[in-house]
Amino acid sequence: MHRLHLFAFTAALSLAACAEPPTLDDAGPAPLLPTKGSAVPGSYLVGLHPTAAHLVVEAEVDRRDPRPPVATIAAELAALPGVRVIDPLGHAVRAIAIEADADGLELVRADPRVAYVEEDALGTPASVQTSAPWGLDRIDQRARPTNGRYYYQNPSPAPHVYIIDSGVRGTHAQWSGRVGNGASFAAGADPLVDCDGHGSHVAGIAAGATYGVAKNAIVHSVRLTDAACASSAARAVQALDWVAANRQGFAVANMSWTFSPSPTIDAAANGLVSVGVPLVIAAGNDGLDACNYSPGRVPAVVTVGATTSADARWNDAQYKASNTGACLDLFAPGASILSADKDSNTDTLTRSGTSMASPFVAGAIARYFADKPGYTPAQMACIAFGGAGCADPNGAATIGVVTNPGAGSPNKLLFIPGPAPRITTFTCPDWGNSGANQYQCNVAYSSEAPATIAWSGGGSASSIFRTCTTGSIVTVTVTVGNDFGADTRTASFACPVGPLP
């Protein structure tokens, strides 16, 4: 949510319009936008003018919208010789995924409703492999050394986490009984089969029973990759559009992949956020400016860099380093992270990279906000880590602990509070032990983390026994607190004057 203001999320219709690339001149053929990455031959993303077609969400806002749906234009393009429509999209982005030969491409570009045609490109997963777990222990503490514990409370209802990746092993024990619907955008690829373990590892960090942040989240696998474990910009756009159309409950999406700059991916990312789904993106592992990649350069998404267990920006000479710059929103643990893998229902592996950092943030958003309805993605971002336009520019993030964050990078590290204590019993006065101008009060509580008791007038035990003056009104307050919050109770009563029982 870098450089983002809350007012940008006030209306779905205006957001959907803002998600589009700039309107291009209708004179002559629509421009062909070459990729800066590795092109996928014959595969393209066709961006439509905002005046040419409506998104599904726009029709829901105004059922009298005179523009046709994107699917109508897709059907007309599919009738052109040399053109095959792969996906009409139309939920998060006003675009169509196609395959076309040279002649078909020119026919598409000649259509006045087409704003641009973007060359499809391969994507890059944002992780590498190395060794040893620690991340959960770090994110619920402000400072090192850590205490070896991760304090959490599962929200109700359970959140939904969409893993846009290489597939997820559907039968893995880390999310047994918590697999939701999914999709695949490569022919013959099963979303519940993981081609290289990357997606399962990411899912384990976001939602695994042992390794995950949001331990009761429903896992939805949205597979980008084919049998060779290759992805493309077109599949990324299809995936984002599918999540926008099929989201359930409180939904968060994670995409630990980077792509060369793509206006269509950027528009799809904006579109997904505009319908209320926070989108968390790995910053990338090239040690470069994250603003050079889609969709991490989009202000509406959450772009995450990686740190080591020493709170340093991840920089592995054997591999690469976490990307940096103003397009980052925050850092999260990303070096030597243990999580699920693909080869058995209990398989694990240790990996490193910004791919591992972003699901920590996705899981944190899912866990913390699932039972707090009504927040927009921008408001969630302000609470979690701040940013431009937020009342608190730092939000809940831990500030200033990341060493060598990189030029222009925010020095913010993910922090998610554990549950505050809860007073379960407050008996004040305890009439069975009060009388003769004396009273006893008792408190009992539950707390996952170590907690302390503080009574008004002093005292830290679970009971107090005090004297009072006949005819006086006694007011007693007790507070139970831990590192994550506090619970307070107050009682007022007349001084007990009868005999002690």
XYZ file of C-alpha atoms in Angstrom:
501
model
C 0.000 0.000 0.000
C 2.907 2.331 -0.655
C 1.966 5.900 -1.534
C -1.743 5.115 -1.053
C -4.454 7.257 0.504
C -7.623 5.931 2.136
C -9.869 8.035 -0.057
C -8.733 5.951 -3.031
C -11.019 3.146 -1.857
C -14.294 5.012 -1.474
C -16.166 3.566 -4.460
C -15.840 0.323 -6.351
C -16.828 1.950 -9.600
C -14.203 4.682 -9.457
C -11.624 2.163 -8.356
C -12.343 -0.108 -11.253
C -11.895 2.810 -13.598
C -8.638 3.830 -11.922
C -7.340 0.316 -12.398
C -7.067 0.778 -16.153
C -3.918 1.790 -18.038
C -4.159 5.262 -19.572
C -6.649 5.577 -22.419
C -4.772 5.377 -25.685
C -5.426 7.096 -28.983
C -7.998 5.278 -31.105
C -6.353 6.429 -34.343
C -4.564 3.568 -36.065
C -3.898 0.126 -34.610
C -3.655 -0.283 -30.859
C -0.038 -0.239 -29.689
C 1.771 -3.514 -29.114
C 3.579 -3.345 -25.771
C 6.686 -5.536 -25.817
C 7.726 -7.282 -22.622
C 11.039 -6.592 -20.904
C 11.120 -10.210 -19.808
C 11.057 -13.532 -21.663
C 8.172 -13.463 -24.142
C 5.653 -16.291 -24.516
C 5.358 -16.665 -28.321
C 1.872 -16.090 -29.689
C 0.349 -15.191 -26.311
C -1.066 -11.735 -25.581
C -3.137 -9.686 -23.160
C -5.654 -7.403 -24.852
C -6.530 -4.287 -22.852
C -9.858 -2.630 -23.650
C -10.774 1.041 -23.437
C -12.844 1.860 -20.326
C -15.643 3.038 -22.622
C -15.696 -0.259 -24.525
C -16.929 -2.692 -21.872
C -17.983 -2.885 -18.245
C -16.489 -4.975 -15.486
C -18.798 -7.295 -13.586
C -18.569 -5.096 -10.485
C -19.545 -2.024 -12.506
C -22.688 -3.737 -13.785
C -23.556 -4.687 -10.206
C -23.302 -1.027 -9.185
C -25.291 0.239 -12.187
C -27.445 -2.338 -13.956
C -28.284 0.234 -16.647
C -24.658 0.467 -17.768
C -24.918 0.601 -21.582
C -21.497 -0.936 -22.182
C -21.360 -4.651 -22.996
C -19.541 -7.091 -20.712
C -15.956 -7.964 -21.557
C -17.122 -11.473 -22.446
C -19.162 -10.093 -25.370
C -16.109 -8.476 -26.944
C -14.080 -11.608 -26.230
C -16.592 -13.686 -28.179
C -16.319 -11.308 -31.131
C -12.519 -11.442 -31.092
C -12.670 -15.240 -30.917
C -14.484 -15.221 -34.245
C -11.532 -13.553 -35.971
C -9.271 -15.822 -38.031
C -6.018 -16.665 -36.305
C -7.291 -15.689 -32.832
C -8.094 -17.958 -29.879
C -9.510 -16.512 -26.670
C -7.974 -18.126 -23.597
C -9.915 -16.204 -20.948
C -12.371 -13.289 -21.260
C -11.506 -12.063 -17.726
C -13.672 -9.028 -16.869
C -13.883 -9.265 -13.073
C -10.718 -7.560 -11.865
C -9.477 -6.221 -15.189
C -10.927 -4.974 -18.490
C -8.800 -7.287 -20.596
C -8.830 -10.543 -22.560
C -6.159 -13.248 -22.698
C -5.640 -14.533 -26.243
C -3.367 -16.531 -28.484
C -2.940 -15.224 -32.011
C -0.838 -15.629 -35.117
C 0.630 -12.565 -36.825
C -2.431 -11.890 -38.980
C -4.843 -12.438 -36.102
C -2.821 -10.081 -33.937
C -3.171 -7.305 -36.498
C -6.937 -7.850 -36.675
C -7.185 -7.519 -32.897
C -5.048 -4.376 -32.873
C -7.284 -2.845 -35.543
C -10.397 -3.114 -33.347
C -11.146 0.436 -32.068
C -12.280 -0.957 -28.705
C -8.763 -2.248 -28.029
C -6.567 0.161 -26.060
C -3.367 -1.888 -26.245
C -2.039 -5.396 -26.776
C 0.591 -6.582 -24.327
C 3.086 -9.303 -25.122
C 2.824 -12.150 -22.593
C 5.935 -12.986 -20.543
C 7.240 -15.624 -18.173
C 7.105 -15.013 -14.432
C 9.705 -15.734 -11.756
C 9.058 -17.316 -8.356
C 10.604 -15.202 -5.626
C 12.408 -17.881 -3.529
C 15.571 -20.011 -3.297
C 16.488 -22.975 -1.096
C 18.706 -23.031 2.004
C 18.176 -24.001 5.791
C 16.389 -23.517 9.410
C 13.045 -22.123 10.855
C 12.447 -19.053 13.069
C 9.977 -16.648 11.445
C 6.857 -17.223 13.556
C 8.882 -16.580 16.685
C 9.989 -13.179 15.365
C 6.744 -11.597 14.193
C 5.043 -11.396 17.609
C 8.003 -9.738 19.365
C 9.320 -6.216 19.117
C 12.955 -7.098 19.689
C 15.445 -9.923 19.706
C 16.379 -12.250 21.291
C 13.145 -14.115 20.692
C 11.506 -16.367 23.258
C 10.886 -19.472 21.155
C 7.104 -18.966 21.197
C 4.423 -17.734 18.804
C 1.293 -16.412 20.506
C -1.902 -16.446 18.477
C -5.650 -16.844 18.577
C -7.596 -18.290 15.661
C -10.310 -15.930 14.399
C -13.910 -16.945 13.835
C -15.091 -17.233 11.148
C -11.980 -18.657 9.530
C -10.328 -16.526 6.829
C -9.730 -17.644 3.240
C -6.189 -17.438 1.856
C -5.702 -17.632 -1.919
C -2.256 -18.956 -2.856
C -1.512 -17.824 -6.426
C 1.472 -20.013 -7.171
C 2.754 -23.372 -8.462
C -0.089 -25.384 -6.962
C -0.554 -26.727 -3.445
C -0.361 -30.364 -2.347
C -4.021 -30.814 -1.489
C -3.566 -33.692 0.960
C -0.767 -32.212 3.057
C -1.272 -32.588 6.815
C -0.500 -28.896 7.367
C -3.969 -27.924 6.060
C -5.899 -31.172 6.426
C -9.630 -30.471 6.213
C -9.042 -26.828 5.246
C -8.811 -26.903 1.444
C -11.236 -24.707 -0.469
C -12.031 -24.435 -4.153
C -9.272 -23.455 -6.537
C -8.359 -23.141 -10.188
C -5.567 -23.777 -12.659
C -4.711 -21.719 -15.710
C -2.424 -24.173 -17.482
C -3.933 -26.994 -19.518
C -3.969 -30.279 -17.626
C -2.469 -28.807 -14.448
C -4.198 -29.724 -11.186
C -4.306 -26.892 -8.617
C -3.949 -29.491 -5.840
C -0.705 -30.826 -7.313
C 2.421 -28.749 -6.760
C 4.976 -28.865 -9.562
C 8.005 -27.912 -7.438
C 6.925 -27.316 -3.837
C 7.007 -23.528 -4.004
C 3.255 -23.082 -3.614
C 2.992 -25.629 -0.803
C 5.828 -23.922 1.052
C 4.111 -20.550 0.708
C 0.772 -22.014 1.830
C 2.433 -23.547 4.872
C 3.781 -20.163 5.977
C 0.456 -18.396 5.512
C -1.823 -21.103 6.901
C -0.008 -24.271 8.007
C -1.004 -25.911 11.288
C 2.621 -25.983 12.471
C 4.432 -23.427 10.322
C 1.622 -20.996 9.543
C 0.531 -17.618 10.828
C -3.232 -18.077 10.284
C -3.574 -21.657 11.467
C -7.286 -22.106 10.781
C -7.410 -20.403 7.366
C -9.049 -22.113 4.397
C -6.394 -22.656 1.704
C -7.350 -22.044 -1.939
C -4.812 -23.030 -4.581
C -4.782 -20.871 -7.714
C -2.191 -22.461 -9.972
C -0.164 -20.382 -12.420
C 2.241 -23.027 -13.657
C 2.215 -25.712 -16.315
C 3.801 -29.171 -16.136
C 7.245 -27.615 -16.628
C 6.523 -25.296 -13.676
C 6.573 -22.204 -15.915
C 4.138 -19.336 -15.503
C 3.258 -16.267 -17.548
C 1.795 -12.810 -17.227
C -1.422 -13.956 -18.887
C -1.918 -16.683 -16.291
C -1.242 -14.201 -13.504
C -3.963 -11.929 -14.872
C -6.346 -14.880 -15.175
C -5.592 -15.892 -11.598
C -6.203 -12.420 -10.178
C -9.429 -12.116 -12.137
C -10.576 -15.561 -10.921
C -9.997 -14.650 -7.277
C -12.010 -11.447 -7.743
C -14.890 -13.483 -9.176
C -14.750 -16.415 -6.732
C -13.622 -14.917 -3.412
C -15.298 -16.226 -0.278
C -15.715 -14.755 3.193
C -12.802 -12.714 4.443
C -10.254 -13.279 1.676
C -6.550 -12.476 1.335
C -4.457 -13.304 -1.745
C -0.728 -13.998 -1.850
C 1.358 -14.070 -5.023
C 5.024 -14.882 -4.452
C 5.925 -14.290 -8.108
C 7.358 -11.299 -9.921
C 6.886 -10.262 -13.537
C 8.451 -7.708 -15.817
C 6.391 -4.486 -15.948
C 2.890 -5.281 -17.188
C 0.030 -2.773 -17.320
C -2.487 -5.608 -17.478
C -1.157 -7.375 -14.388
C -1.126 -4.010 -12.622
C -4.736 -3.334 -13.639
C -5.807 -6.808 -12.480
C -4.063 -6.297 -9.138
C -5.819 -2.964 -8.675
C -9.106 -4.557 -9.636
C -8.748 -7.351 -7.087
C -7.977 -4.902 -4.283
C -10.906 -2.711 -5.361
C -13.356 -5.538 -4.578
C -11.961 -5.803 -1.053
C -9.271 -8.487 -1.289
C -5.852 -7.508 0.110
C -3.149 -8.665 -2.311
C 0.289 -9.414 -0.868
C 3.251 -9.634 -3.256
C 6.853 -10.794 -2.891
C 9.207 -7.924 -3.715
C 11.587 -10.158 -5.697
C 15.107 -11.463 -5.218
C 17.277 -9.507 -7.629
C 18.653 -6.989 -5.130
C 17.155 -4.255 -7.313
C 14.385 -1.678 -7.130
C 11.033 -3.400 -6.517
C 9.375 -0.652 -8.568
C 10.753 -2.387 -11.678
C 8.379 -5.360 -11.286
C 4.682 -6.104 -11.614
C 2.529 -6.172 -9.641
C 4.725 -5.146 -6.709
C 5.019 -1.634 -8.147
C 1.248 -1.106 -7.767
C 0.484 1.240 -4.842
C -2.642 -0.687 -3.829
C -0.862 -3.996 -3.184
C 1.314 -4.925 -0.199
C 4.910 -5.496 -1.360
C 7.158 -7.388 1.043
C 10.935 -7.661 1.371
C 12.779 -10.400 3.266
C 14.906 -10.357 6.424
C 17.184 -12.806 8.201
C 16.932 -13.997 11.801
C 19.374 -11.192 12.676
C 16.914 -8.586 11.285
C 19.162 -7.836 8.310
C 17.796 -7.511 4.799
C 18.229 -10.944 3.215
C 21.314 -10.934 0.986
C 22.753 -14.324 0.086
C 25.928 -14.217 -1.979
C 25.208 -17.728 -3.264
C 21.828 -16.620 -4.578
C 20.568 -13.027 -4.702
C 19.037 -10.476 -2.352
C 15.714 -8.985 -1.386
C 14.616 -6.174 -3.659
C 14.433 -2.695 -2.156
C 13.054 0.776 -2.708
C 10.002 2.939 -2.260
C 7.616 0.316 -3.634
C 8.266 -1.895 -0.607
C 5.728 -1.585 2.198
C 7.544 -3.593 4.853
C 9.869 -6.515 5.552
C 9.083 -9.926 7.038
C 11.101 -13.065 7.833
C 12.314 -14.687 4.622
C 15.654 -16.444 5.208
C 15.898 -20.123 6.106
C 12.181 -20.682 6.614
C 10.914 -24.216 7.284
C 7.512 -25.061 5.828
C 5.565 -27.667 3.855
C 6.821 -29.291 0.656
C 5.268 -31.326 -2.140
C 6.489 -34.936 -1.985
C 4.395 -36.379 0.859
C 1.656 -35.361 3.263
C 4.259 -34.543 5.919
C 7.080 -33.336 3.670
C 8.962 -30.181 4.705
C 11.758 -28.086 3.269
C 13.695 -24.944 4.188
C 13.682 -22.134 1.628
C 14.726 -18.490 1.484
C 13.542 -15.439 -0.405
C 10.860 -12.804 -0.559
C 8.478 -15.610 -1.563
C 8.713 -16.733 2.050
C 8.302 -13.216 3.461
C 5.056 -12.271 1.724
C 2.935 -15.161 3.124
C 3.913 -14.120 6.653
C 2.187 -10.819 5.893
C -0.758 -12.457 4.101
C -1.257 -14.796 7.041
C -1.005 -11.923 9.514
C -3.675 -9.930 7.675
C -5.879 -13.030 7.515
C -5.474 -13.842 11.203
C -5.861 -10.341 12.559
C -8.691 -8.952 10.412
C -10.902 -11.983 9.692
C -13.088 -11.307 12.734
C -13.006 -7.514 12.350
C -15.397 -6.808 9.451
C -15.736 -3.516 7.651
C -12.127 -2.585 6.951
C -10.986 -1.825 3.409
C -7.595 -3.133 2.258
C -6.228 0.402 2.627
C -7.452 0.648 6.211
C -5.968 -2.766 7.006
C -2.650 -1.583 5.616
C -2.733 1.560 7.757
C -3.300 -0.518 10.884
C -0.715 -3.160 9.982
C 2.193 -1.033 8.766
C 1.057 2.523 8.047
C 2.069 4.496 5.007
C 1.144 7.688 3.175
C -2.239 9.054 4.184
C -2.448 6.973 7.381
C -3.070 8.542 10.794
C -0.076 6.562 12.056
C 2.573 6.336 9.312
C 4.098 3.261 10.965
C 0.985 1.326 11.953
C 1.776 -1.708 14.101
C 5.114 -2.432 12.388
C 8.348 -2.626 14.352
C 10.377 0.396 13.276
C 14.093 0.855 12.692
C 15.374 -2.671 13.344
C 16.163 -3.807 9.776
C 19.841 -3.364 8.978
C 20.794 -2.374 5.429
C 17.173 -2.118 4.229
C 18.293 -0.561 0.937
C 17.918 2.903 -0.522
C 14.373 4.207 -0.269
C 13.076 1.151 1.600
C 10.805 1.599 4.621
C 12.522 0.344 7.786
C 9.479 -1.573 8.960
C 9.316 -5.187 10.146
C 6.089 -7.169 10.385
C 4.569 -7.353 13.861
C 1.310 -9.082 14.733
C 0.182 -8.971 18.335
C -0.789 -12.104 20.158
C -4.075 -12.198 22.086
C -4.551 -9.949 25.088
C -5.420 -11.656 28.384
C -9.065 -12.221 29.306
C -10.411 -11.917 32.841
C -12.547 -15.002 33.384
C -13.720 -14.364 36.972
C -13.832 -11.162 39.029
C -15.402 -11.516 42.492
C -15.371 -8.220 44.337
C -16.212 -8.319 47.115
C -15.956 -11.988 47.903
C -18.787 -11.962 50.439
C -17.735 -15.303 51.853
C -14.486 -13.702 53.022
C -15.606 -10.118 53.718
C -17.022 -8.343 56.794
C -16.120 -6.324 59.891
C -14.928 -3.416 57.731
C -12.748 -5.720 55.648
C -13.184 -7.029 52.139
C -11.556 -9.535 49.800
C -11.518 -9.390 45.996
C -10.381 -12.167 43.654
C -9.494 -12.301 39.964
C -8.798 -15.178 37.575
C -7.735 -14.863 33.948
C -6.555 -16.702 30.865
C -3.542 -15.590 28.821
C -1.430 -17.310 26.197
C 1.512 -15.042 27.047
C 2.906 -14.237 30.507
C 0.636 -11.696 32.213
C 0.659 -9.484 35.307
C -2.083 -8.315 37.685
C -2.365 -4.721 38.896
C -4.929 -3.678 41.544
C -5.901 -0.087 42.251
C -4.107 0.870 45.433
C -1.326 -1.629 44.715
C -0.954 -5.372 44.653
C -0.179 -8.006 42.038
C -1.560 -11.228 43.552
C -4.774 -12.908 42.451
C -6.505 -11.748 45.679
C -6.440 -8.638 47.866
C -7.700 -8.238 51.466
C -8.236 -4.680 52.681
C -9.993 -2.576 55.310
C -12.595 0.131 54.787
C -14.632 2.681 56.737
C -18.211 2.074 57.815
C -20.602 3.853 55.449
C -18.021 4.333 52.704
C -18.389 3.260 49.087
C -15.403 1.218 47.948
C -14.271 1.194 44.298
C -11.771 -1.445 43.205
C -10.191 -1.795 39.763
C -8.031 -4.658 38.547
C -6.112 -4.851 35.262
C -4.509 -7.958 33.799
C -2.005 -7.211 31.041
C 0.514 -8.905 28.788
C 2.717 -7.709 25.941
C -0.282 -7.599 23.597
C -2.974 -5.837 25.602
C -4.971 -5.735 28.807
C -8.367 -6.514 30.328
C -9.841 -4.396 33.132
C -12.744 -4.794 35.579
C -14.134 -2.395 38.180
C -16.503 -2.946 41.122
C -18.123 -0.512 43.579
C -19.818 -1.592 46.814
C -20.635 -0.470 50.351
C -18.026 -1.304 52.966
C -18.946 -4.695 54.498
C -19.801 -4.095 58.177
C -21.317 -7.411 59.239
C -19.247 -10.020 61.021
C -16.724 -12.027 59.055
C -18.236 -15.393 58.047
